[in-house]
CSV table of C-alpha atoms in Angstrom, one decimal:
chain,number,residue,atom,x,y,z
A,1,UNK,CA,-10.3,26.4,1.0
A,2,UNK,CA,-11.9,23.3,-1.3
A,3,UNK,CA,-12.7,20.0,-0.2
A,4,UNK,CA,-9.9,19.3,-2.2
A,5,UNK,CA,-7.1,21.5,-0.8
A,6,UNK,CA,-8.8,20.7,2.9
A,7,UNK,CA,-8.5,16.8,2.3
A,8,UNK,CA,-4.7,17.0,0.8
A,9,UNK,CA,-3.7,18.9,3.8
A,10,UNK,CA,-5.2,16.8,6.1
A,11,UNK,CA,-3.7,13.7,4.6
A,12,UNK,CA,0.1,15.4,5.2
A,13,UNK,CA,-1.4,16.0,9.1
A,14,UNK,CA,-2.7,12.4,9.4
A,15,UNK,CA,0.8,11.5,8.6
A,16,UNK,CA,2.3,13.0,11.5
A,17,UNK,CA,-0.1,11.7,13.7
A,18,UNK,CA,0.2,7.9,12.8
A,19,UNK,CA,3.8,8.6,13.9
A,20,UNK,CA,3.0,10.2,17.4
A,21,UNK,CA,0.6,7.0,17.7
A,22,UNK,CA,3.2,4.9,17.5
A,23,UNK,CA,6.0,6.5,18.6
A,24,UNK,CA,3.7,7.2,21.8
A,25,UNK,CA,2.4,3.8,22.2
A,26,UNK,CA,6.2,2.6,21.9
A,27,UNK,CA,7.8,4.5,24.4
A,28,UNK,CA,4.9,4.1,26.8
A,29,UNK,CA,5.5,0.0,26.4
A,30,UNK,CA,8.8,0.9,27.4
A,31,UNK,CA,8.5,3.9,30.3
A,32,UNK,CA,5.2,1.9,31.9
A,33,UNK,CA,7.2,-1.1,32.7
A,34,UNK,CA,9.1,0.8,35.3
A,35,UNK,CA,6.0,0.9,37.5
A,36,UNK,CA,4.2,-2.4,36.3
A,37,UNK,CA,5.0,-5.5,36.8
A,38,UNK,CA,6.5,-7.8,34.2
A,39,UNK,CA,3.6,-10.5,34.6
A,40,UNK,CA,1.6,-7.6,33.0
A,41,UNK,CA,3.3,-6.8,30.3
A,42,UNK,CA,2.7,-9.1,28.0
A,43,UNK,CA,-0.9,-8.1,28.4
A,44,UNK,CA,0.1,-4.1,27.6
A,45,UNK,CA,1.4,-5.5,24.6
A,46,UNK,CA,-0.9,-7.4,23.5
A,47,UNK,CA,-3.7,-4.3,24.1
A,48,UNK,CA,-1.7,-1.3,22.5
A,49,UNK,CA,-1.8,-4.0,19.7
A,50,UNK,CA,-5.7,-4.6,19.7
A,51,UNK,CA,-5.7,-0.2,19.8
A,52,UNK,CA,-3.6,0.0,17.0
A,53,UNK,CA,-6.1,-2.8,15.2
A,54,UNK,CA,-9.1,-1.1,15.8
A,55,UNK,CA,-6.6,2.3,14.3
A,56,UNK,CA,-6.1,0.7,11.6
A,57,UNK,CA,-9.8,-0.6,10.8
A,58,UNK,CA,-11.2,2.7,11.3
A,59,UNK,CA,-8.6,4.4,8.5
A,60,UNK,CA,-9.9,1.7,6.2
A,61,UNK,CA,-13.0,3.5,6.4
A,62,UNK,CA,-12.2,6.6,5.5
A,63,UNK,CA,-13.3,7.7,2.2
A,64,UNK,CA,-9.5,9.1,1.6
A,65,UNK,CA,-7.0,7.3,3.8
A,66,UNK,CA,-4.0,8.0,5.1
A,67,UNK,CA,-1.4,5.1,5.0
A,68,UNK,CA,-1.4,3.0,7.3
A,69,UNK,CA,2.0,1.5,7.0
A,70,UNK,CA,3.1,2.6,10.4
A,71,UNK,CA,0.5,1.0,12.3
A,72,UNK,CA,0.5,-2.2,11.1
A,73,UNK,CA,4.4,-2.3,11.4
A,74,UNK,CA,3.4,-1.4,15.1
A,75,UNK,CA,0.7,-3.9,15.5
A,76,UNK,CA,3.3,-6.5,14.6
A,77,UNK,CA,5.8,-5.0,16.8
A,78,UNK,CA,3.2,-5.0,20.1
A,79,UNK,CA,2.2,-8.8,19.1
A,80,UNK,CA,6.0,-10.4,18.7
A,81,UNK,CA,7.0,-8.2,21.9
A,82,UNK,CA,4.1,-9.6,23.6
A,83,UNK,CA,4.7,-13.0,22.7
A,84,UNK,CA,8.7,-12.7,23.4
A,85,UNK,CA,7.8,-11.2,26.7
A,86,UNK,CA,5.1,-14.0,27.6
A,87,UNK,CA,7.8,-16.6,27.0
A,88,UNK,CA,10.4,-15.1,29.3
A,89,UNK,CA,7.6,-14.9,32.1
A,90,UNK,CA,7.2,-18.8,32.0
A,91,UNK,CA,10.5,-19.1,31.5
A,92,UNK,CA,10.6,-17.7,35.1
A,93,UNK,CA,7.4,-19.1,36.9
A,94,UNK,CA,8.2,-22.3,35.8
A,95,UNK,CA,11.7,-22.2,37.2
A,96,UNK,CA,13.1,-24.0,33.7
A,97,UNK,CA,15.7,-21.2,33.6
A,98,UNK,CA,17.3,-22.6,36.7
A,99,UNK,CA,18.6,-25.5,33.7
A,100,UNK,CA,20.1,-22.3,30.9
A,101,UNK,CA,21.6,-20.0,33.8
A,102,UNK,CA,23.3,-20.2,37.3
A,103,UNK,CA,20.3,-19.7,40.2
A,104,UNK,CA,22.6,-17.4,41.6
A,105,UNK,CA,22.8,-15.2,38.5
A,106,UNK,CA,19.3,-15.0,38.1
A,107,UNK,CA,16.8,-11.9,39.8
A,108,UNK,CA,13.0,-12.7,39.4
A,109,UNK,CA,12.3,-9.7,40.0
A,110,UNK,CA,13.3,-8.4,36.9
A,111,UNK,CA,13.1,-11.4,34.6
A,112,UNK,CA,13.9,-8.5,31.0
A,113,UNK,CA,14.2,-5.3,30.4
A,114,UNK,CA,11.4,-4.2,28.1
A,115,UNK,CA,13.7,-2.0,25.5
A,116,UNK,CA,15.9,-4.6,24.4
A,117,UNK,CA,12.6,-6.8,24.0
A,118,UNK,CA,10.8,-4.0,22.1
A,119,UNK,CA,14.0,-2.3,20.1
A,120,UNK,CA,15.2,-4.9,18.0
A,121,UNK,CA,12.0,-6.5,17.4
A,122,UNK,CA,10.7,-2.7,16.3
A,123,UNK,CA,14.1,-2.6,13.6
A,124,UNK,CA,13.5,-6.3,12.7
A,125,UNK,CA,9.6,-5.3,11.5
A,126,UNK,CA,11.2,-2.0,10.1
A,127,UNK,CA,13.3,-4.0,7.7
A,128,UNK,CA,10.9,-6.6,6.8
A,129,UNK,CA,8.5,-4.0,5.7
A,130,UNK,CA,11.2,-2.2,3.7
A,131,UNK,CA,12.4,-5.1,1.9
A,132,UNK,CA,9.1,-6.2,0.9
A,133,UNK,CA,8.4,-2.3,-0.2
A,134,UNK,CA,5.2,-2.3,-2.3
A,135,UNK,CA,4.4,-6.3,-1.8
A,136,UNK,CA,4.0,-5.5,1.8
A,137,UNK,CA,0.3,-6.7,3.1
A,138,UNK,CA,-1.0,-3.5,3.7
A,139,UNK,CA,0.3,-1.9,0.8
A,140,UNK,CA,-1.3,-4.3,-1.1
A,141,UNK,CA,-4.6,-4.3,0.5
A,142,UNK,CA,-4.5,-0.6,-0.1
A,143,UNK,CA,-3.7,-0.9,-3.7
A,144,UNK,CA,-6.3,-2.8,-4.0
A,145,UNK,CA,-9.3,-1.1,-2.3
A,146,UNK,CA,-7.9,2.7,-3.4
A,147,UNK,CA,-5.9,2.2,-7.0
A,148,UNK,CA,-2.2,2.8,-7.3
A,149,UNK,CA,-0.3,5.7,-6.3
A,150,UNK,CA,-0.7,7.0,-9.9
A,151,UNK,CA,-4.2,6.7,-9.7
A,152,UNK,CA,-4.6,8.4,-6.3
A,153,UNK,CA,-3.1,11.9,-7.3
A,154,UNK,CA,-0.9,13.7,-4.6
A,155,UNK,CA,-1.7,12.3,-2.0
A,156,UNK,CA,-0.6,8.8,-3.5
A,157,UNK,CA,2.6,9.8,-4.3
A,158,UNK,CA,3.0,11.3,-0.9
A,159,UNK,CA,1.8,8.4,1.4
A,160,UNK,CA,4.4,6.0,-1.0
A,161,UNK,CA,7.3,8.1,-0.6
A,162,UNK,CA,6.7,8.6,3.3
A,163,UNK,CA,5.5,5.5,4.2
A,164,UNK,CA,8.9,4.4,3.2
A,165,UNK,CA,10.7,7.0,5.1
A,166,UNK,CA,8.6,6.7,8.1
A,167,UNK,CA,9.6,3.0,8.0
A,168,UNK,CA,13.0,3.1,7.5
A,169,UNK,CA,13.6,6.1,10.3
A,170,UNK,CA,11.6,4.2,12.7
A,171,UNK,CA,14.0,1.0,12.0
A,172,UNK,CA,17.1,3.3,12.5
A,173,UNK,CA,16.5,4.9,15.6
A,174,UNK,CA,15.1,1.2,17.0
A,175,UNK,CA,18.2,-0.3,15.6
A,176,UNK,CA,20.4,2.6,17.2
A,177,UNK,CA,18.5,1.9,20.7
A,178,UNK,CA,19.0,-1.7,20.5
A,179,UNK,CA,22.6,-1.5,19.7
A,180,UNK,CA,23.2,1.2,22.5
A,181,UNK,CA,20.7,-1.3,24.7
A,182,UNK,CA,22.2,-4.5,24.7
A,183,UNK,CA,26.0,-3.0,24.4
A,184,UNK,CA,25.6,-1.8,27.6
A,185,UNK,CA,24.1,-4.5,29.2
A,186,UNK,CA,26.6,-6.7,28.5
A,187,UNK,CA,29.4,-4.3,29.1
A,188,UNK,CA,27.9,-2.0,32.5
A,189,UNK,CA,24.6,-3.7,33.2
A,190,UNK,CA,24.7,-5.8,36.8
A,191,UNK,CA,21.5,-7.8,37.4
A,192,UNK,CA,20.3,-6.7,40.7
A,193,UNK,CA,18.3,-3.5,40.6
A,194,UNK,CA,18.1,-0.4,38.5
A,195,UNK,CA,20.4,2.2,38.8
A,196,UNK,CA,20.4,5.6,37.6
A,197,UNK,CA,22.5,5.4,34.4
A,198,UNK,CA,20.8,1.6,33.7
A,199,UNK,CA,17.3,4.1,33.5
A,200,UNK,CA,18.8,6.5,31.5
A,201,UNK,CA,19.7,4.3,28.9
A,202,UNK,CA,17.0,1.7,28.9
A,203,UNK,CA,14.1,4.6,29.6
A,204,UNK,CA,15.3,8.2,29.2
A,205,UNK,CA,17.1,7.9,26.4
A,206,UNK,CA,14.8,6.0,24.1
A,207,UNK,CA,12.1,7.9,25.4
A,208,UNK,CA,14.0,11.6,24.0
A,209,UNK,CA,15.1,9.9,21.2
A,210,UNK,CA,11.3,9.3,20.4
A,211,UNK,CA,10.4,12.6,21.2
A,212,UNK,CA,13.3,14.2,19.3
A,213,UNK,CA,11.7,12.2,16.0
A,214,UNK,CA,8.3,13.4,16.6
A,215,UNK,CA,9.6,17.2,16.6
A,216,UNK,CA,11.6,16.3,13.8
A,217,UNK,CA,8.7,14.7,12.0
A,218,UNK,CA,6.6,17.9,12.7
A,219,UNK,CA,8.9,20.3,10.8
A,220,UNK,CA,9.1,17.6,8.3
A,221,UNK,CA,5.4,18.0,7.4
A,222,UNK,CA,5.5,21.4,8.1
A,223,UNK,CA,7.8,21.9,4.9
A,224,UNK,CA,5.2,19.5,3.1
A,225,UNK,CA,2.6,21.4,3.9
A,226,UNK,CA,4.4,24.7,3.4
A,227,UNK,CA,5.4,23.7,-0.1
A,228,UNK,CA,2.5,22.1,-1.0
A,229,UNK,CA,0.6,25.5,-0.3
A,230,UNK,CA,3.1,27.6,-2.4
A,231,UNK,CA,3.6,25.0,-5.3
A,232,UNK,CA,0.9,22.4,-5.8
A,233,UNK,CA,-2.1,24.9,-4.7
A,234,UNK,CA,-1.1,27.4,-6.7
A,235,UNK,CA,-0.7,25.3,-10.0
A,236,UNK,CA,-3.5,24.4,-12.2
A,237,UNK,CA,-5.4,22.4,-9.6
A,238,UNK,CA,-6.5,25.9,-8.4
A,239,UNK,CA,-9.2,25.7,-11.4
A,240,UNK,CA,-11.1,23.3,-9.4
A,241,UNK,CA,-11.4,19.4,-9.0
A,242,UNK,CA,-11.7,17.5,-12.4
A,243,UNK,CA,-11.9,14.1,-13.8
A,244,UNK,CA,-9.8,12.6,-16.1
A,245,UNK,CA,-11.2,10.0,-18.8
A,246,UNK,CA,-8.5,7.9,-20.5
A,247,UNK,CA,-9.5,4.9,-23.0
A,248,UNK,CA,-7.4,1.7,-23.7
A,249,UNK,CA,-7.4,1.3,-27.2
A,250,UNK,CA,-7.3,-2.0,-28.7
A,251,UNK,CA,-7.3,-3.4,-32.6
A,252,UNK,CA,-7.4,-7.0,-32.9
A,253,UNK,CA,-4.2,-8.5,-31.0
A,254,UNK,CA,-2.7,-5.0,-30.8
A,255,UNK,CA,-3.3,-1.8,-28.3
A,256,UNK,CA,-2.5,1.6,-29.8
A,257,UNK,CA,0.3,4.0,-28.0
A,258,UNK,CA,1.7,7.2,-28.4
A,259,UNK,CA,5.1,7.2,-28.3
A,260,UNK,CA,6.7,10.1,-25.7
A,261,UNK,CA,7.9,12.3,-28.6
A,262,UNK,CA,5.0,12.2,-30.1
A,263,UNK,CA,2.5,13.0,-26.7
A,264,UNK,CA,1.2,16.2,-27.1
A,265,UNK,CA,1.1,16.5,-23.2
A,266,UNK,CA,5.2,15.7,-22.9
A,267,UNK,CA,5.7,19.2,-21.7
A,268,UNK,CA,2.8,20.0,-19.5
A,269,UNK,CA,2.7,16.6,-17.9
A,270,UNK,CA,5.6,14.8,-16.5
A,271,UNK,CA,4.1,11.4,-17.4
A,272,UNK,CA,4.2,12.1,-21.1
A,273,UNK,CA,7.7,11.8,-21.0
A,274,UNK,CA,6.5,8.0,-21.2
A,275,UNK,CA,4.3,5.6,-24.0
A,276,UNK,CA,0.9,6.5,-23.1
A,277,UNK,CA,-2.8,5.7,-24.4
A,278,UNK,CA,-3.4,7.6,-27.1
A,279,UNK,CA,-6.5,9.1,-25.9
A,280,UNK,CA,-7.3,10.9,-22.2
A,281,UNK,CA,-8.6,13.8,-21.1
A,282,UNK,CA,-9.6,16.1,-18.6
A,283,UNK,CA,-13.3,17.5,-18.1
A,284,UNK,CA,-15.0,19.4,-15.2
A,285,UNK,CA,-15.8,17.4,-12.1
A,286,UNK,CA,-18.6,14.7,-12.1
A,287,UNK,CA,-19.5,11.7,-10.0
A,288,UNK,CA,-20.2,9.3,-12.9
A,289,UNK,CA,-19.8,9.3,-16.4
A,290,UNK,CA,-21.2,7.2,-18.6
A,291,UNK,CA,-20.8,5.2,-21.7
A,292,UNK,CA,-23.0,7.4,-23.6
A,293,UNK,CA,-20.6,10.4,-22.3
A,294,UNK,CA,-16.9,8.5,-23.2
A,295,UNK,CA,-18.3,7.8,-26.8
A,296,UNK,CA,-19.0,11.5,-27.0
A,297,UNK,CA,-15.6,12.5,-25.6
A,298,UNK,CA,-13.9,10.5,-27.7
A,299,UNK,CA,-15.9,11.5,-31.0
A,300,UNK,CA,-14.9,14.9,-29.9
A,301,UNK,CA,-11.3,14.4,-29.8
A,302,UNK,CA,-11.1,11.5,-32.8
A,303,UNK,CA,-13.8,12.6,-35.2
A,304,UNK,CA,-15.8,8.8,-34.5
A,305,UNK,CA,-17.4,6.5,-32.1
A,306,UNK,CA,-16.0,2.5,-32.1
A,307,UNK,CA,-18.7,0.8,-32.1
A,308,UNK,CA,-17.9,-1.5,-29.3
A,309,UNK,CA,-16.6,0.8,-26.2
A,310,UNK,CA,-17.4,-0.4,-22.9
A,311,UNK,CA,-17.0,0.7,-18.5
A,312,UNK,CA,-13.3,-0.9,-17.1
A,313,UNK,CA,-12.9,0.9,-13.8
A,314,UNK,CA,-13.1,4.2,-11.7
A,315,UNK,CA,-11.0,5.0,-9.7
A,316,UNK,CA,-13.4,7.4,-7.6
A,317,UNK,CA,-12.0,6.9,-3.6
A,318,UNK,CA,-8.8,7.6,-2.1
A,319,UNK,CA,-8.1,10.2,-4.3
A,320,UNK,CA,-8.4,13.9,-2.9
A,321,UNK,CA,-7.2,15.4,-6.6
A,322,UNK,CA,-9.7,14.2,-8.9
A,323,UNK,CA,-11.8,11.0,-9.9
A,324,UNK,CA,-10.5,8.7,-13.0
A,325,UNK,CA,-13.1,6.6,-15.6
A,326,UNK,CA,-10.8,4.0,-17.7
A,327,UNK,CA,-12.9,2.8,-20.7
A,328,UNK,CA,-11.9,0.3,-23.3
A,329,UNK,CA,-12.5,0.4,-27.1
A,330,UNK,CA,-12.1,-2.1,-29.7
A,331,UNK,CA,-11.6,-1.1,-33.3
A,332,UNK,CA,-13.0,-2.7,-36.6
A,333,UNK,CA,-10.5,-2.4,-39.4
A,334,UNK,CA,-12.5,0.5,-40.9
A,335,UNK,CA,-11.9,2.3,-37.4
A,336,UNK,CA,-8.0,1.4,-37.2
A,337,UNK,CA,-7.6,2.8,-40.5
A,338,UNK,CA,-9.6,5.8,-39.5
A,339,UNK,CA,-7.5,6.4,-36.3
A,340,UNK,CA,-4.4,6.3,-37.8
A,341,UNK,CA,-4.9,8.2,-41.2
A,342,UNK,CA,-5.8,11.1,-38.3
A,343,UNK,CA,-3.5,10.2,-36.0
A,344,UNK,CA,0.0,9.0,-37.8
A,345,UNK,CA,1.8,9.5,-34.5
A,346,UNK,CA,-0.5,6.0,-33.1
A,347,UNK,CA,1.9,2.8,-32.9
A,348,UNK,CA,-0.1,-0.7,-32.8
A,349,UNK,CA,1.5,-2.4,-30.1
A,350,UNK,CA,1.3,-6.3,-29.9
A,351,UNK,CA,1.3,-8.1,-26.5
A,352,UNK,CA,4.8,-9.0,-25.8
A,353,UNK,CA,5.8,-5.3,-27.4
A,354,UNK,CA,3.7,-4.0,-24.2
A,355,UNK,CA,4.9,-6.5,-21.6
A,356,UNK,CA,8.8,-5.5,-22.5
A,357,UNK,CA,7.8,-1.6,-22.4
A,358,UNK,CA,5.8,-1.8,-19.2
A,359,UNK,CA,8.7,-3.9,-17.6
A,360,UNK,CA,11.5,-1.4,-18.7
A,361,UNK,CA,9.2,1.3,-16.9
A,362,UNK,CA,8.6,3.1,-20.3
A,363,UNK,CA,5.1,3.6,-19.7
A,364,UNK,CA,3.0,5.5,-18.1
A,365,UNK,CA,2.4,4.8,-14.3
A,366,UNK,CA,-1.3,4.8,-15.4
A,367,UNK,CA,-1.4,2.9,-18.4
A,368,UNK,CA,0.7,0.4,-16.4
A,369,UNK,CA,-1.9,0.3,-13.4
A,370,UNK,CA,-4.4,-0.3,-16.2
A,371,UNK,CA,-2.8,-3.2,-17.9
A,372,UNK,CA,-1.9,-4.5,-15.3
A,373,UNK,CA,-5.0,-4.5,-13.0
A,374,UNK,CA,-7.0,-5.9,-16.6
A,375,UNK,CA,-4.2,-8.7,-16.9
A,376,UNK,CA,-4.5,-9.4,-12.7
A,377,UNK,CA,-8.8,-9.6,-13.0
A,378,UNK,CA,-8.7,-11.4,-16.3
A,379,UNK,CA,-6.6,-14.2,-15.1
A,380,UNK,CA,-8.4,-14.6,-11.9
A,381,UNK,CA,-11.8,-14.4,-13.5
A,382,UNK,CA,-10.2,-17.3,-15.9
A,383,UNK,CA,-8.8,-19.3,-13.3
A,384,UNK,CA,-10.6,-19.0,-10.0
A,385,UNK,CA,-14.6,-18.9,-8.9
A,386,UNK,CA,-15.7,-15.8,-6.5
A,387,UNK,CA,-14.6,-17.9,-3.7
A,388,UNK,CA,-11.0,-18.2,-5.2
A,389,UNK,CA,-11.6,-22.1,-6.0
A,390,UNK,CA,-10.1,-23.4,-9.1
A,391,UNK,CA,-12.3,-23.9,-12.0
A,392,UNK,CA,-9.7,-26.4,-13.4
A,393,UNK,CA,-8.8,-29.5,-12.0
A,394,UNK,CA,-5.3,-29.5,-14.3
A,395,UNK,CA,-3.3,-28.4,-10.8
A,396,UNK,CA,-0.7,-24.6,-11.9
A,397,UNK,CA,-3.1,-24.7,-15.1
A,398,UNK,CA,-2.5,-21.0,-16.8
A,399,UNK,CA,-5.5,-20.0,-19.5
A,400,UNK,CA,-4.3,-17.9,-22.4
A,401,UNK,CA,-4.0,-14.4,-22.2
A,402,UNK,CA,-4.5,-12.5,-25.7
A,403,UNK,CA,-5.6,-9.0,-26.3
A,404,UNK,CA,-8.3,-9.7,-29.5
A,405,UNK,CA,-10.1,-11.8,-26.9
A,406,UNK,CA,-10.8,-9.0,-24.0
A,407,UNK,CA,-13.6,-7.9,-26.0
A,408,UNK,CA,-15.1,-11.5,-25.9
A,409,UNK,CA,-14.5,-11.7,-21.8
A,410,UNK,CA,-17.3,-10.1,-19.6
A,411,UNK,CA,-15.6,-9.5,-16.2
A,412,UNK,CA,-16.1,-6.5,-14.8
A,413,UNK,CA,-13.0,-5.0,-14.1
A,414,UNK,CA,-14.4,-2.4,-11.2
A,415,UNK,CA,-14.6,-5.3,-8.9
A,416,UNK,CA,-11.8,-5.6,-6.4
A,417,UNK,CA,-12.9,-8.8,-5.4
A,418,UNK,CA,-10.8,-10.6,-8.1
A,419,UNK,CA,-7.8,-8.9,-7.3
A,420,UNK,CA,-8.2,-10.4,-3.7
A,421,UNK,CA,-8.7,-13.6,-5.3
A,422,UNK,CA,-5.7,-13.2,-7.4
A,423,UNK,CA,-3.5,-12.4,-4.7
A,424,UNK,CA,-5.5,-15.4,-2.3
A,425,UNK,CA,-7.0,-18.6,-3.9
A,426,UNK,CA,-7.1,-22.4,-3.2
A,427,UNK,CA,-3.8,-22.3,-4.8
A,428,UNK,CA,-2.4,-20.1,-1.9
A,429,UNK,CA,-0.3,-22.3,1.2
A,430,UNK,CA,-3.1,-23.2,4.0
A,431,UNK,CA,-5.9,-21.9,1.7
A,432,UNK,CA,-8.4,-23.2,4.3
A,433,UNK,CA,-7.2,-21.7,7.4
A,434,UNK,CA,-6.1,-18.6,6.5
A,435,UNK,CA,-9.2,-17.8,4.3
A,436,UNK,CA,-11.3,-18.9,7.6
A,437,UNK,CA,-9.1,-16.3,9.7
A,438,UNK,CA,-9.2,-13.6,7.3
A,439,UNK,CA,-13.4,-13.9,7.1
A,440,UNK,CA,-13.2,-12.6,10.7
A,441,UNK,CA,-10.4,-9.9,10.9
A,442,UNK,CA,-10.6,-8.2,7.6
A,443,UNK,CA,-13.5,-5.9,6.2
């Protein structure tokens, strides 16, 4: 088996596992606090939250991640639990819920009942994360650091469709127990001790139910797996691992594109069906490839060499498929009229052209990832220093953004720094702070 079959394989295990984590460390919140005292269980919280953290920093490590999605929807889940249960406890030891309920009412013994704590909280994070689908934190944070899901092959498209599964069935069954939960405490439930059905529906059942969704996610992966080893592994990727070179083309204020009826790859590749760069292509595997080896490439395929192509990006890590080199060229006249006496089928594109074809999801998914990750640096770079301070005192100042002058700018597009910066600058709400707490808890 490759290294490349191994790692895709191990990326559809991984995401069964994130969901026993948490699944586990959910229904261990909830089953512990039968034997533990509630004083303490702000403090589980609090530390299956600092597990998950140090979970979560370790994927970030990994060379080909798995997504992470799940666990930091859990970590927020243990810390809003924790703080929710904190509150009630002082609530209590302070006696100022003698002045919300009747004394008599009250038992200190058992000041809440961990499920309907953890439930709705868990569905509350659920939906939060679902509704902000890809701007989510850690979504973007991965984006950033591994490319986008067109960029990262199989297992890409994989972790986006089932993080947002994941996501939305842990939210369901949270959402079931909670309504279940609290139904029954209002309707059956009488503060004074536990009984038998009050611990099969705030334990045993939530604790099956989580159970029941881990078998169910393990025949879930077990069709992945099953049809990625009949289907994917036995299409072309058995010829080995490959990288794919692709060039943005540009000719003074315009980019060239091929139209989808005119891609030559429409029927082998899904993504043709779409405007595309006019020139990509696919060569044996290789760590790096350089300038010298793109001009090459593309003298090969075009018949000349622009004299000004240049390095944008790889995109050479959280990818188990294959490793990407985007290049950009810039065309003289002499060369534009070269290209398309070739290549008739080539459309000049002007700016506003591309913005309305990228918005109406007529491109690519890579060419979009391209254009818009050289849009995203280039206005940072323009805007902001390496520390994300403005360079302009004009406050919401926006500098130009015209394709003839990329040639002129030298940022270097393979540094993710400035998509941080775009995403987090002085212009961001408590700049200061937040940029002084994320120095110590992100990598």
């Amino acid at each position: 088996m490759s290294l490349q079959i191994r790692n895709n394989v191990k990326g559809i295990y991984l995401l069964w596992l994130n969901w026993v984590i948490v699944a586990g460390a959910l229904s261990l919140l909830v089953m512990i606090s039968l034997w533990v005292r509630p004083v303490l269980m702000p403090l589980l919280a609090f530390g299956l939250q600092g597990a998950l953290y140090l979970l979560l920093k370790a994927n970030r490590r990994r060379k080909v991640p798995v997504c992470y999605i799940l666990p930091h929807i859990a970590i927020r889940i243990m810390f809003w639990s924790g703080l929710v249960m904190l509150v009630l406890n002082i609530l209590y030891s302070r006696l100022l819920i003698h002045h919300l309920f009747d004394p008599q009412s009250i038992n200190y013994d058992i000041p809440f009942i961990t499920v309907l704590i953890v439930a709705p909280i868990t569905a509350a994070c659920c939906l939060y994360a679902l509704r902000r689908g890809s701007d989510y934190s850690c979504c973007i944070a991965c984006k950033i650091k591994y490319g986008t899901p067109a960029e990262r092959g199989f297992l890409g498209k994989l972790y986006t469709q089932e993080g947002t599964t994941q996501a939305r069935l842990l939210g369901i069954i949270s959402a079931a127990i909670a309504l279940i939960g609290w139904a029954y405490y209002f309707i059956e439930y009488v503060n004074v001790n536990l009984s038998d059905p009050d611990r099969f529906i705030f334990f045993i059942a939530p604790l099956g139910l989580f159970i029941a969704s881990i078998i169910y996610m393990a025949l879930r992966y077990a069709g992945l797996w099953n049809y990625y080893n009949n289907y994917i592994d036995a299409s072309s990727m058995r010829n080995g691992p490959y990288t794919l070179i692709r060039y943005l083309v540009f000719w003074d204020n315009y980019i060239m594109l091929v139209p989808p009826e005119n891609n030559p790859d429409r029927m082998a590749d899904p993504g043709a069906s779409k405007y595309d760069t006019p020139d990509q292509l696919y060569v044996s595997a290789r760590k790096n490839v350089t300038v010298a080896d793109a001009a090459n490439f593309f003298r090969s395929k075009n018949g000349f060499v622009p004299e000004n192509i240049r390095f944008m990006y790889s995109t050479v890590s959280g990818n188990a498929d294959y490793n990407i080199f985007h290049f950009l060229c810039f065309l003289t006249d002499r060369e534009k009229e070269t290209l398309l006496k070739a290549r008739p089928d080539i459309i000049p594109a002007p700016l506003g052209k591309l913005h309305e074809l990228i918005n109406s999801k007529q491109c690519n998914t890579l060419l979009s990832a391209e254009i818009i990750r050289l849009h995203t640096i280039a206005m940072a770079w323009k805007t902001y220093d390496r520390n994300g301070r403005r360079l302009y005192r004009i406050k919401h100042y926006t500098p130009t953004f015209r394709l003839r002058d990329i040639c002129n700018w030298n940022v270097d597009y393979n540094d993710s720094t400035w998509l941080r910066i775009a995403r987090f600058n002085q212009d961001s709400p408590f700049y200061s702070i937040r940029r002084h707490w994320k120095s110590y808890t992100d990598d």
